[in-house]
PDB file of C-alpha atoms in Angstrom:
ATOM      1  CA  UNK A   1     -10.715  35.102  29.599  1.00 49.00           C
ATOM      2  CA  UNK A   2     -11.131  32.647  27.070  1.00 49.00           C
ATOM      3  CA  UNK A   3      -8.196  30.415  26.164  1.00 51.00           C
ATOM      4  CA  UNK A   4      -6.260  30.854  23.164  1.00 52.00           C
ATOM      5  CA  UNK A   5      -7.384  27.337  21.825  1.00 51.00           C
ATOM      6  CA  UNK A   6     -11.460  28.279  21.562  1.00 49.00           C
ATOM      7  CA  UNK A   7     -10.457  31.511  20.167  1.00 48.00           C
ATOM      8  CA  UNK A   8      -9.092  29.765  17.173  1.00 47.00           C
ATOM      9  CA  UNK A   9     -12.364  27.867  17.144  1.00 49.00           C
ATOM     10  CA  UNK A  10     -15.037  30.804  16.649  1.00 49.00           C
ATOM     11  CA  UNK A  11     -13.512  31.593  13.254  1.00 52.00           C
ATOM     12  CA  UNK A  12     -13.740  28.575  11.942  1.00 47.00           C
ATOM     13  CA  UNK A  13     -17.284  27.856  13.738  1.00 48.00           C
ATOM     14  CA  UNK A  14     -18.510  30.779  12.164  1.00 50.00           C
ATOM     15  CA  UNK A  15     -17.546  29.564   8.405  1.00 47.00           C
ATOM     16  CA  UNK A  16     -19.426  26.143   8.923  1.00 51.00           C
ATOM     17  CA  UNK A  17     -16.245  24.662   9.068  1.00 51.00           C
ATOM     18  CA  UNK A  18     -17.170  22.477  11.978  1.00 53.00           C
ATOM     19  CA  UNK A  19     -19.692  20.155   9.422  1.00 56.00           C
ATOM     20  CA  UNK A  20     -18.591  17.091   7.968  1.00 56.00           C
ATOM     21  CA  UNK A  21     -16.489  17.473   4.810  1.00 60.00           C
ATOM     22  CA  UNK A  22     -18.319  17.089   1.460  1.00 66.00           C
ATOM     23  CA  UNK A  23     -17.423  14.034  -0.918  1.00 68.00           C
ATOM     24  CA  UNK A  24     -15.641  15.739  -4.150  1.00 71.00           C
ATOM     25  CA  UNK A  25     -14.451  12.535  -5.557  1.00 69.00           C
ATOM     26  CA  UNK A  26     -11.678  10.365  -5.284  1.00 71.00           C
ATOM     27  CA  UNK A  27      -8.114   9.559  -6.563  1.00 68.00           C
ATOM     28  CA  UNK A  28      -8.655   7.705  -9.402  1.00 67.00           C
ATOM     29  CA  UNK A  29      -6.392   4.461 -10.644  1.00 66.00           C
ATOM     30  CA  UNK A  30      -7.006   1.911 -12.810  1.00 65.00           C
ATOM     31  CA  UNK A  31      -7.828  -1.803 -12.405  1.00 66.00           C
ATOM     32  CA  UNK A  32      -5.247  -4.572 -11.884  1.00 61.00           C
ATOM     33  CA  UNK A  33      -3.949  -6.206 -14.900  1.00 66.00           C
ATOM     34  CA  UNK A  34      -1.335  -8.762 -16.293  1.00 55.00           C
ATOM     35  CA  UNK A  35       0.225  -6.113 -18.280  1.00 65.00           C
ATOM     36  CA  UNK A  36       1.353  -4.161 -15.207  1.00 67.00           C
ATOM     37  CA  UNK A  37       4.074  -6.549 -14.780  1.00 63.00           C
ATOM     38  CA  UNK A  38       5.842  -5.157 -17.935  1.00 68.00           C
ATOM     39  CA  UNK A  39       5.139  -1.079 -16.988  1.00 76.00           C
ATOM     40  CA  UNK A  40       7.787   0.360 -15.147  1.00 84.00           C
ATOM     41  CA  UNK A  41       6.360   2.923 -12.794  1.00 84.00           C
ATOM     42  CA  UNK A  42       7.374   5.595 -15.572  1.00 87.00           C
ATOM     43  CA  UNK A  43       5.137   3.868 -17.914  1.00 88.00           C
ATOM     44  CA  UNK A  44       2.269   3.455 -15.571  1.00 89.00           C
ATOM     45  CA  UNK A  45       2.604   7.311 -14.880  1.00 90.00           C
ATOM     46  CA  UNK A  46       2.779   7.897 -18.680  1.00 93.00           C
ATOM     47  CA  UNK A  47      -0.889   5.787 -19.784  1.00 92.00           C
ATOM     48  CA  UNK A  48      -2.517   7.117 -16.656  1.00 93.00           C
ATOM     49  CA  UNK A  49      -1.654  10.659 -18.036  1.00 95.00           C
ATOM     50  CA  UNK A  50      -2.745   9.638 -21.606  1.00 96.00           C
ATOM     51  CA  UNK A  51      -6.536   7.965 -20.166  1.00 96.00           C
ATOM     52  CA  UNK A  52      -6.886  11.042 -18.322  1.00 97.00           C
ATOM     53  CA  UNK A  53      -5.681  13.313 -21.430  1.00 97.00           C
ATOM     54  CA  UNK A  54      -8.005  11.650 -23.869  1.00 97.00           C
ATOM     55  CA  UNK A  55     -10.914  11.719 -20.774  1.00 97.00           C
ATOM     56  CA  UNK A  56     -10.664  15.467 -20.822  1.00 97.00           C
ATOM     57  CA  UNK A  57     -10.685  15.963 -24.600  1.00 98.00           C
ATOM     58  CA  UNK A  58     -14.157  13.767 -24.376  1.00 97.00           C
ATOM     59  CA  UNK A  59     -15.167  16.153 -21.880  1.00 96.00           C
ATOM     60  CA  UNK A  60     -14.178  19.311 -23.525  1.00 96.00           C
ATOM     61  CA  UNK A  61     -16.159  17.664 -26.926  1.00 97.00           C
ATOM     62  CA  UNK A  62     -19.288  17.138 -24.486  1.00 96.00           C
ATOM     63  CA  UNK A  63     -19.059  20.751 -23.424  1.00 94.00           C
ATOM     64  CA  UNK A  64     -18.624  21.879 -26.817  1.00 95.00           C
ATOM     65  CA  UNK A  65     -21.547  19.779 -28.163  1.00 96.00           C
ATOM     66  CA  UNK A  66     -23.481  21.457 -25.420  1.00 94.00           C
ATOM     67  CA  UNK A  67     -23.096  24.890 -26.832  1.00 93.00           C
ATOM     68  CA  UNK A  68     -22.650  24.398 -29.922  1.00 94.00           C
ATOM     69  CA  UNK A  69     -25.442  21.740 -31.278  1.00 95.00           C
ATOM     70  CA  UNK A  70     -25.280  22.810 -34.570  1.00 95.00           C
ATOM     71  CA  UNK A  71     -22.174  20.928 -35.235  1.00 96.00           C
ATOM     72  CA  UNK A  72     -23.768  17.822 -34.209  1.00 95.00           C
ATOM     73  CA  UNK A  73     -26.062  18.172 -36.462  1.00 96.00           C
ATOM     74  CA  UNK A  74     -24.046  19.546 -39.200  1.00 93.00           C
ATOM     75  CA  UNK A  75     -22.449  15.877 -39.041  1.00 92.00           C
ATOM     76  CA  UNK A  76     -26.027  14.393 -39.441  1.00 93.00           C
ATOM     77  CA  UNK A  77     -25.989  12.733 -35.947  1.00 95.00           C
ATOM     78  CA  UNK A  78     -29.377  12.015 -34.069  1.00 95.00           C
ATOM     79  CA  UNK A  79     -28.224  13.928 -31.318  1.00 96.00           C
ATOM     80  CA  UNK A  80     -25.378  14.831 -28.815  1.00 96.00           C
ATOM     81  CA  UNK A  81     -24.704  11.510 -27.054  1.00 97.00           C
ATOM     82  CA  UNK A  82     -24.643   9.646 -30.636  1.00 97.00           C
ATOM     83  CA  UNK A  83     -21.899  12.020 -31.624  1.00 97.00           C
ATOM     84  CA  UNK A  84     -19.587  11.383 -28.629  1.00 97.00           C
ATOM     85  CA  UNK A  85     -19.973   7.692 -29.444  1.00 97.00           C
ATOM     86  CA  UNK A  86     -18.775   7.912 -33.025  1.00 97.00           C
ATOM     87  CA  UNK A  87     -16.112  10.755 -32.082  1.00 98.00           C
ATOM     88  CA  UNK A  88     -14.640   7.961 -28.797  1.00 98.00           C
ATOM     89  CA  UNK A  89     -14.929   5.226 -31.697  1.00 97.00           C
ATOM     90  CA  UNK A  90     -12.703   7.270 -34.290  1.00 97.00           C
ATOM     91  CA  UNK A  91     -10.173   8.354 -31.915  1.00 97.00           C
ATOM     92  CA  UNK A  92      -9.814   4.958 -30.806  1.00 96.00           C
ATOM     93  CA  UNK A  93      -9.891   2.945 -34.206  1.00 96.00           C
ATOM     94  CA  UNK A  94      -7.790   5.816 -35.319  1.00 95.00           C
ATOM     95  CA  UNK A  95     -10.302   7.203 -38.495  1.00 96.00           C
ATOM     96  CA  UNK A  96     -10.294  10.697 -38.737  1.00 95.00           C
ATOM     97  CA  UNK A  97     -14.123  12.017 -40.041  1.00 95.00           C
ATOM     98  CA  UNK A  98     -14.133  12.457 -43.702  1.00 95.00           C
ATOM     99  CA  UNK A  99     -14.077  16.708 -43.211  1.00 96.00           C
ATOM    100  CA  UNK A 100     -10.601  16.471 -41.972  1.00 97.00           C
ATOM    101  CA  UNK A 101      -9.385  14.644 -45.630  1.00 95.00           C
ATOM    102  CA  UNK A 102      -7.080  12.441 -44.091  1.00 94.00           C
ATOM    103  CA  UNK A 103      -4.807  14.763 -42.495  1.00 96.00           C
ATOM    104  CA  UNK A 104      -3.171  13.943 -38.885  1.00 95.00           C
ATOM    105  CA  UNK A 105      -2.420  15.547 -35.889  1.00 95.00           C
ATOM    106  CA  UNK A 106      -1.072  19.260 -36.091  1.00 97.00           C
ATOM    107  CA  UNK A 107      -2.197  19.593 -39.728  1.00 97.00           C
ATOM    108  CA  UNK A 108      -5.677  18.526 -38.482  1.00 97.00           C
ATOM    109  CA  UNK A 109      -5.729  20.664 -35.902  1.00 97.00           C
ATOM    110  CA  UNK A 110      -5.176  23.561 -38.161  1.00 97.00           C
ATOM    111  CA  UNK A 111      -7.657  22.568 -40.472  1.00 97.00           C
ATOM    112  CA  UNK A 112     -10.410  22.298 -37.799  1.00 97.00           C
ATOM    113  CA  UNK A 113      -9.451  25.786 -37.032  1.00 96.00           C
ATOM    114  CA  UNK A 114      -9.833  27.160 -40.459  1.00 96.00           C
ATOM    115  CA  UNK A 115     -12.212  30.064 -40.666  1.00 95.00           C
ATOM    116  CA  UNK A 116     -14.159  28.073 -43.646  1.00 94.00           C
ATOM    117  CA  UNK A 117     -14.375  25.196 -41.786  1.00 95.00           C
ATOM    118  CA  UNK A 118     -17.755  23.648 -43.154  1.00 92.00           C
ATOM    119  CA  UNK A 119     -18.008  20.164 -41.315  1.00 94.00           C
ATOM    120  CA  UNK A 120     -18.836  19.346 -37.276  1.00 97.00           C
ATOM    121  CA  UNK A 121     -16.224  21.475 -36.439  1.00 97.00           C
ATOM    122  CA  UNK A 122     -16.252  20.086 -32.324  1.00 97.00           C
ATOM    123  CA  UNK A 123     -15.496  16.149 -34.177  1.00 97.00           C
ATOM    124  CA  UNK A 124     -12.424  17.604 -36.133  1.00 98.00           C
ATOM    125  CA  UNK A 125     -10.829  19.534 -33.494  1.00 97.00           C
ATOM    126  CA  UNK A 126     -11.208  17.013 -30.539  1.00 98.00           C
ATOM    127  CA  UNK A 127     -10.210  14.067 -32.911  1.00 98.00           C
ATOM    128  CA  UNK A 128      -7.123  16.117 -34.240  1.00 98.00           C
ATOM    129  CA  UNK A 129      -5.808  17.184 -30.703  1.00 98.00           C
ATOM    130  CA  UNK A 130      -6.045  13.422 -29.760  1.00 98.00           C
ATOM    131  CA  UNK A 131      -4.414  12.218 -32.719  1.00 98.00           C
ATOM    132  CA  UNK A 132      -1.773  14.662 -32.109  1.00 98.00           C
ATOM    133  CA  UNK A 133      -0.932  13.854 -28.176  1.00 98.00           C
ATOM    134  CA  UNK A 134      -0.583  10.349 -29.074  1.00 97.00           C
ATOM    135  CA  UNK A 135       1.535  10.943 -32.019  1.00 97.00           C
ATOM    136  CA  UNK A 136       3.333  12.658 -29.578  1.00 97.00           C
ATOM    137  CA  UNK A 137       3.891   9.663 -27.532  1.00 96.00           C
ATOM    138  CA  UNK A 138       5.088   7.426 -30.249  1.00 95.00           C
ATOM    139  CA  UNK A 139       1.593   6.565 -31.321  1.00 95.00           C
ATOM    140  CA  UNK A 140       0.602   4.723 -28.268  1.00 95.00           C
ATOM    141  CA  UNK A 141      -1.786   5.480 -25.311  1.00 94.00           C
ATOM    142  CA  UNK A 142      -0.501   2.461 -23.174  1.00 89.00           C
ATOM    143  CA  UNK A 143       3.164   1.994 -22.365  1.00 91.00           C
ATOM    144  CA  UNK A 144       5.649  -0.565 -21.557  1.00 83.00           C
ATOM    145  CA  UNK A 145       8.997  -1.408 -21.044  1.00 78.00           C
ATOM    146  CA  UNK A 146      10.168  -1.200 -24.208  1.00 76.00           C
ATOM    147  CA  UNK A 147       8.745   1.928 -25.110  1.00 82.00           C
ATOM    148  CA  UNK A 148      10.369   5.323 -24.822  1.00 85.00           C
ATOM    149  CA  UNK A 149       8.887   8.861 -25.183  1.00 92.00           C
ATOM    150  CA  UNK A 150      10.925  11.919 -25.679  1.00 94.00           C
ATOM    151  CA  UNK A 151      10.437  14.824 -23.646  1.00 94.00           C
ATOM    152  CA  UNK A 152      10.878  17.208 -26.078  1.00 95.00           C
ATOM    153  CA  UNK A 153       7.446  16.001 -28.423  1.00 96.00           C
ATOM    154  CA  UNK A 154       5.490  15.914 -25.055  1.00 97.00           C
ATOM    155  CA  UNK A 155       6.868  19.616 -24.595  1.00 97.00           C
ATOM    156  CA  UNK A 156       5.827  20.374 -27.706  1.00 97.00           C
ATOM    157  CA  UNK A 157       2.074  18.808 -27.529  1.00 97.00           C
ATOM    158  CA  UNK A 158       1.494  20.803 -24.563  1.00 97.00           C
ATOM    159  CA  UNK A 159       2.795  24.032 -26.661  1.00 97.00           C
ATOM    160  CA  UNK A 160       0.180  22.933 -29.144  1.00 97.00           C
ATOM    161  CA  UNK A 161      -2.535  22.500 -26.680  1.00 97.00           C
ATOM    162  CA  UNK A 162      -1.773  26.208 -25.552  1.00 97.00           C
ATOM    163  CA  UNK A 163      -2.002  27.579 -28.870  1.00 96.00           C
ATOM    164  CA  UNK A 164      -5.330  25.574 -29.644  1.00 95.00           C
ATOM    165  CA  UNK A 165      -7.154  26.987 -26.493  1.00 94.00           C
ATOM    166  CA  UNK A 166      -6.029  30.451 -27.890  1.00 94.00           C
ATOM    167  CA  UNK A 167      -7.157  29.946 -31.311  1.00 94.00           C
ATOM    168  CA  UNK A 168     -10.292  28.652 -30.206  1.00 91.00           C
ATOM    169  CA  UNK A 169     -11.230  31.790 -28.041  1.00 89.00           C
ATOM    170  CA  UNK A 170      -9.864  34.807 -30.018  1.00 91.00           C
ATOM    171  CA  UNK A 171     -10.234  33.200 -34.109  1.00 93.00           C
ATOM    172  CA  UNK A 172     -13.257  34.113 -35.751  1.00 93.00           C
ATOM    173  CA  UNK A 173     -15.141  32.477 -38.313  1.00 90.00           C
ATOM    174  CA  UNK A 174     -15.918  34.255 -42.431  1.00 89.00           C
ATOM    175  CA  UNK A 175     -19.604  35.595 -40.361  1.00 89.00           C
ATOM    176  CA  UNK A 176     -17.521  37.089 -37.472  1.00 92.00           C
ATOM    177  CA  UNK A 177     -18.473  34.707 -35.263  1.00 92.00           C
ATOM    178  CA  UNK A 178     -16.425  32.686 -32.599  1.00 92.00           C
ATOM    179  CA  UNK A 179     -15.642  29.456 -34.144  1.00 93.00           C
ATOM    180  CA  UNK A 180     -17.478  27.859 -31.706  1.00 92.00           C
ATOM    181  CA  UNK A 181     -18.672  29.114 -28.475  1.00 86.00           C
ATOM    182  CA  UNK A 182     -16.581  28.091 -25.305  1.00 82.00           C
ATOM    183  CA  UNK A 183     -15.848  30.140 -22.368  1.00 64.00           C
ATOM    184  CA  UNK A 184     -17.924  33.029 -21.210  1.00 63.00           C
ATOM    185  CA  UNK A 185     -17.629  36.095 -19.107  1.00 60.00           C
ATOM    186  CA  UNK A 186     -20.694  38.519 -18.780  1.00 57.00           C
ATOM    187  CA  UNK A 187     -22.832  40.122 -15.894  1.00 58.00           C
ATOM    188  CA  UNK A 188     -24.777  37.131 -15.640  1.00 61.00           C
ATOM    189  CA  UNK A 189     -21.844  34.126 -16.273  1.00 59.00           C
ATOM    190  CA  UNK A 190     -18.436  33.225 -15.730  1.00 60.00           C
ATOM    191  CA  UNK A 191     -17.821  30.280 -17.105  1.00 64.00           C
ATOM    192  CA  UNK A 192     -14.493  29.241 -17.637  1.00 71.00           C
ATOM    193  CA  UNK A 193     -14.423  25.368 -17.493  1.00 81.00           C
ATOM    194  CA  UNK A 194     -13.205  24.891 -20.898  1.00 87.00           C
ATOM    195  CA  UNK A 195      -9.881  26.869 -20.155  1.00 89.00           C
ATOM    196  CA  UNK A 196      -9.271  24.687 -16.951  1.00 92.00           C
ATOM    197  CA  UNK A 197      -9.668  21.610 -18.663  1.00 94.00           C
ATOM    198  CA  UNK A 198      -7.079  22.685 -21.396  1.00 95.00           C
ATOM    199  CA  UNK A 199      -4.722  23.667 -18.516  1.00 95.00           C
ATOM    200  CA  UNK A 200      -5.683  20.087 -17.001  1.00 97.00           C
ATOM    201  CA  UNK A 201      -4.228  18.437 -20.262  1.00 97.00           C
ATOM    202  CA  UNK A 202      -1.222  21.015 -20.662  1.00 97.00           C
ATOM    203  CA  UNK A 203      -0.349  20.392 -16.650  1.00 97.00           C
ATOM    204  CA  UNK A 204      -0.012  16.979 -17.605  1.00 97.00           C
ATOM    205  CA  UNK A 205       1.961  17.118 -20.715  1.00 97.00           C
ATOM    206  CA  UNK A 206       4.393  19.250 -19.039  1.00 97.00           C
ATOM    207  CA  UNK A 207       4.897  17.521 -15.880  1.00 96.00           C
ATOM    208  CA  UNK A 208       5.603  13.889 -17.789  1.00 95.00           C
ATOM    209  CA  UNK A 209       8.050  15.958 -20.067  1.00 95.00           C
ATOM    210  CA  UNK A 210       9.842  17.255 -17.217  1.00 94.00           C
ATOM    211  CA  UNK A 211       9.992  13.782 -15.096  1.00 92.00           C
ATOM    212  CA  UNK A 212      11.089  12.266 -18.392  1.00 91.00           C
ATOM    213  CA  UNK A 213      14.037  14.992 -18.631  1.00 88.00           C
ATOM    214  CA  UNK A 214      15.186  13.867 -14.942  1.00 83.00           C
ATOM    215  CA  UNK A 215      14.674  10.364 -15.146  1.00 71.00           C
ATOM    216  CA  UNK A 216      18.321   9.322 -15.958  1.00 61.00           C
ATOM    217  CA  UNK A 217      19.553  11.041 -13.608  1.00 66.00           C
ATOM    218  CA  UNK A 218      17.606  10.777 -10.576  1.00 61.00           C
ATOM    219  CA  UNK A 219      18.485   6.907 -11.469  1.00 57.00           C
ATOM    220  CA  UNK A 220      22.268   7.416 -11.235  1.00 58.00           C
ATOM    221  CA  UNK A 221      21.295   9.425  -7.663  1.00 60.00           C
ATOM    222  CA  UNK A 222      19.348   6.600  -6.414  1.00 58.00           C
ATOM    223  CA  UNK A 223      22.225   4.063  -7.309  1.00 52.00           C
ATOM    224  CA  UNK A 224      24.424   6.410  -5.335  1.00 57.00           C
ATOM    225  CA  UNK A 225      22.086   6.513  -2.623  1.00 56.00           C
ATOM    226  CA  UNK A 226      21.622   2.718  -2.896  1.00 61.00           C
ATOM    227  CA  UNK A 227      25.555   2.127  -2.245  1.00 57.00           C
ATOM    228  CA  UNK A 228      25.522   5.219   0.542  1.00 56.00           C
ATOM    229  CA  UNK A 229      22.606   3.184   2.532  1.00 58.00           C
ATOM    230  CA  UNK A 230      24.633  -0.140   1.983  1.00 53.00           C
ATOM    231  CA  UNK A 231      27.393   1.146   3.543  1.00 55.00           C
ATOM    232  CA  UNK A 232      26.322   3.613   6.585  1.00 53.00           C
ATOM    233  CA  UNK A 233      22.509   2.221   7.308  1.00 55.00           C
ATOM    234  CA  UNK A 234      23.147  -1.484   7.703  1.00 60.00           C
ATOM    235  CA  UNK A 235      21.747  -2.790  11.720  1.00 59.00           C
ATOM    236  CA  UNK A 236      24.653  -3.530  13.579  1.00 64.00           C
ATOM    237  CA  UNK A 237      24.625  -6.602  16.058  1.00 70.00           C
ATOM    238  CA  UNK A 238      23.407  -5.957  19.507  1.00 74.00           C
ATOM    239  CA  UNK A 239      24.442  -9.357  21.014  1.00 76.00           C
TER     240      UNK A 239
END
């Protein structure tokens, strides 16, 4: 009779589970620098989430660009890779493209969203989201020790991130047609990267928003703990 452990072993035999493990990437961190040494660890947590917020907005932009080429063009750019260039430069010198007429954050993000929307619509809407997630975090996307965020705005940016997604799959433009063409279900594709990369961005909003909401006083547990440890976890002498 065979032994209970080989048993287990078939199943997992027969699913090519016995081959090495494929390489899906890697936690990712950033480089050592001198301005660690004023980041608390809430800080560090807080620019991480903002690289990796403003990473997947680039991504969702490349996606869009992808399927939608006419906006690119539409903004007279050579060609898709030019167009993430100047869209990474404006978020990051803060200068919104002309189309948006110098609004900022959620009143950008509306206008990119308009129906009647005539300019590269992919530009406004991934510049206005970004804008608004770091006006949401006191206009910063690094973070130190004298910096604060409130919970509350973080809340609220992933609310707006949520409602964004939505507007972007269900509005329709003054021909009838999706405002720009994202993710797609049919009997040939299911393709729904763009919604996991919103949820990616939401996930993180609302995770930093709740540590932020327990910070205070998870530090007056750990002083309690502190003086707990000091008193009943000290090494006794053993000679």
């Amino acid at each position: 009779m065979l032994r209970r452990p080989l048993l287990l072993a078939l199943p997992l035999a027969a699913l090519g589970c016995t081959s090495a493990p494929q390489t899906r990437g890697s936690a990712r961190g950033e480089p050592a620098s001198a301005g660690e040494a004023i980041q608390s660890d809430t800080n560090r947590m807080a620019t991480l989430a903002m690289r990796d917020n403003l990473s997947s907005l680039m991504l969702l932009a490349d996606k869009l660009y992808r399927r939608n080429p006419a906006e690119w063009r539409r903004a007279g750019q050579p060609g898709r890779e030019a167009a993430l260039d100047s869209l990474a430069a404006a978020i990051r010198m803060a200068q919104p493209p002309a189309s948006l007429m110098g609004r900022r954050d959620i009143a950008a993000m509306a206008l990119s969203l308009q129906p009647d929307f005539a300019g590269d619509r992919v530009a406004a809407f991934v510049y206005a989201t970004a804008d608004m997630l770091i006006t949401a975090h006191g206009g910063k996307t690094s973070f130190n020790l004298l910096d604060g965020l409130e919970p509350q705005l973080l809340h609220n940016a992933a609310r707006n991130v949520e409602a964004a997604a939505w507007l972007l799959a269900t509005r329709r433009n003054t021909a009838g047609q999706p405002l720009l063409l994202a993710d797609e279900i049919n009997a040939q594709e299911r393709n729904l990267s763009f919604e996991r990369e919103f949820g990616k961005i939401i996930g993180r909003l609302d995770l930093l928003a709740a540590y932020l909401t327990e910070k205070l006083r998870r530090a007056a547990i750990g002083y309690v703990q502190s003086l707990l440890g000091g008193q009943f976890f000290q090494f006794l002498p053993v000679r």
